[in-house]
Amino acid sequence: MLAAETLRVSVVMPVHNAMPYLDIAVESILDQTLQDFEFVILDDASTDGSTQRLREWAARDPRIRLIEEKHNLGPALSSQRVACAATAPVVARMDADDVSLPHRLAEQLEVLDSFPGTGVVGGLYDIIDASGCTIRGPEAWRLIRPVSAPPFGNGPLMYRREIFDEVGGYRKQCEFWEDHDLIIRMSGVSTIMVVPHSVYQVRQSPVSTRFASEQRRVERALDLMYRCRERLEDHRPYDDLLDAPTDENAAIDPRVFISVGSTALWSGGKPRLFRRLLKRGHLRPDFRTLSAMIWTGWASLEPRSLRAFIRLLLLARRARASLAVKTTGPLRWAAPSLPASESPRWGRPEQAGQASRSTPARGTPAAREPRSARVMAE
């Protein structure tokens, strides 16, 4: 075990039934060009052999510190548990079925060193299938589109521990979108920078937590996420929504069915959600309902052609982003949770350098992208 006082970085990874991709995930961290770190792994009551495999890895490499839970905590609480176990001042997140590219930790740590006012660093990512083949490349348009969702999630996340502690970490009420909630709250107290190329690979497979969890539970969680996003887009807080009573039988946002179905679609499956949308969706004569009906119907009948169509949309977005983003250096993400005139309490905006100049105004082509393209490419 490495002495805590010598460490700059803790890598944290919660694990629940991550076979057969667990070895690849662990190796991608142990083989980083930056080698001085502790690797804190939480086994969240796995039942598929992951526990024994992690014990073998911990016996093999002294950088690994394994924590075993006897009762399953779930995605939000396991993320909080393993993050709180980190001992270094800088923490990097890892997901158990994904892959960190070899320079990921070194690149992100360099951003923290180069921009001292930055407390959080994310990175773009590829989406890969079960066999490791790339099915979607990095999406730089996420850095310039004025939306409420961060351009990265848990996987390629690195942060200063003091920022995590200041905002209180992950919240159970935000299960299945706890990463976005955390990043949004971090943006209120710190500058967030993003490496504008792939440092990570997100795997779409049936092992993923959202895909494997109880469907109704996931749908209700994502409905809450979309309601909170609407508050953010109006620059209003959403904490009151998190503790409001839940009506399990209430109709839910039609976009939920696109989000749920996307994992199955990009893992090569055929999402069959059209009937469920008709039964559970909050259907109205508006664009949101129409796009969800087209997406779910198309995915049920011809998922291959839907994937091809979405790839064309993404190519168009990438072309637009290449015109707007003229730098290979880190970019500052302007979170919608803050009014335009308000600055983070931790760090100064001017320390983000050229990043703020890369964000287009609302009148530019990148900001005027049709809503149909936004929904279809989710």
Coordinates of N, CA and C in Angstrom, one line a residue, residues 40-45 54 65-69 81-82 85-86:
V40 N -8.8 2.8 -5.5 CA -9.8 2.3 -4.5 C -11.0 1.7 -5.3
I41 N -11.2 0.4 -5.0 CA -12.3 -0.3 -5.7 C -13.3 -0.7 -4.7
L42 N -14.6 -0.5 -4.9 CA -15.6 -0.9 -4.0 C -16.4 -2.0 -4.8
D43 N -16.4 -3.2 -4.2 CA -17.3 -4.3 -4.7 C -18.6 -4.2 -4.0
D44 N -19.6 -3.8 -4.8 CA -21.0 -3.5 -4.2 C -21.8 -4.8 -4.3
A45 N -21.4 -5.8 -3.5 CA -22.1 -7.1 -3.3 C -22.4 -7.8 -4.6
L54 N -11.6 -9.4 -8.2 CA -11.0 -8.2 -7.6 C -10.0 -8.5 -6.5
R65 N -6.7 -0.9 -3.4 CA -7.3 -1.0 -2.1 C -8.8 -1.4 -2.3
L66 N -9.1 -2.7 -1.9 CA -10.4 -3.2 -2.2 C -11.3 -3.1 -1.0
I67 N -12.5 -2.6 -1.2 CA -13.5 -2.5 -0.1 C -14.7 -3.4 -0.6
E68 N -15.2 -4.2 0.3 CA -16.2 -5.1 0.0 C -17.5 -4.8 0.8
E69 N -18.6 -4.6 0.1 CA -19.9 -4.4 0.7 C -20.7 -5.7 0.6
R81 N -19.8 6.1 -1.5 CA -18.9 5.3 -0.6 C -17.5 5.2 -1.0
V82 N -17.3 4.9 -2.3 CA -15.9 4.8 -2.8 C -15.2 6.1 -2.9
A85 N -13.8 7.2 0.3 CA -12.7 6.4 0.8 C -11.3 6.9 0.2
A86 N -11.4 7.7 -0.8 CA -10.2 8.2 -1.5 C -9.4 9.1 -0.5

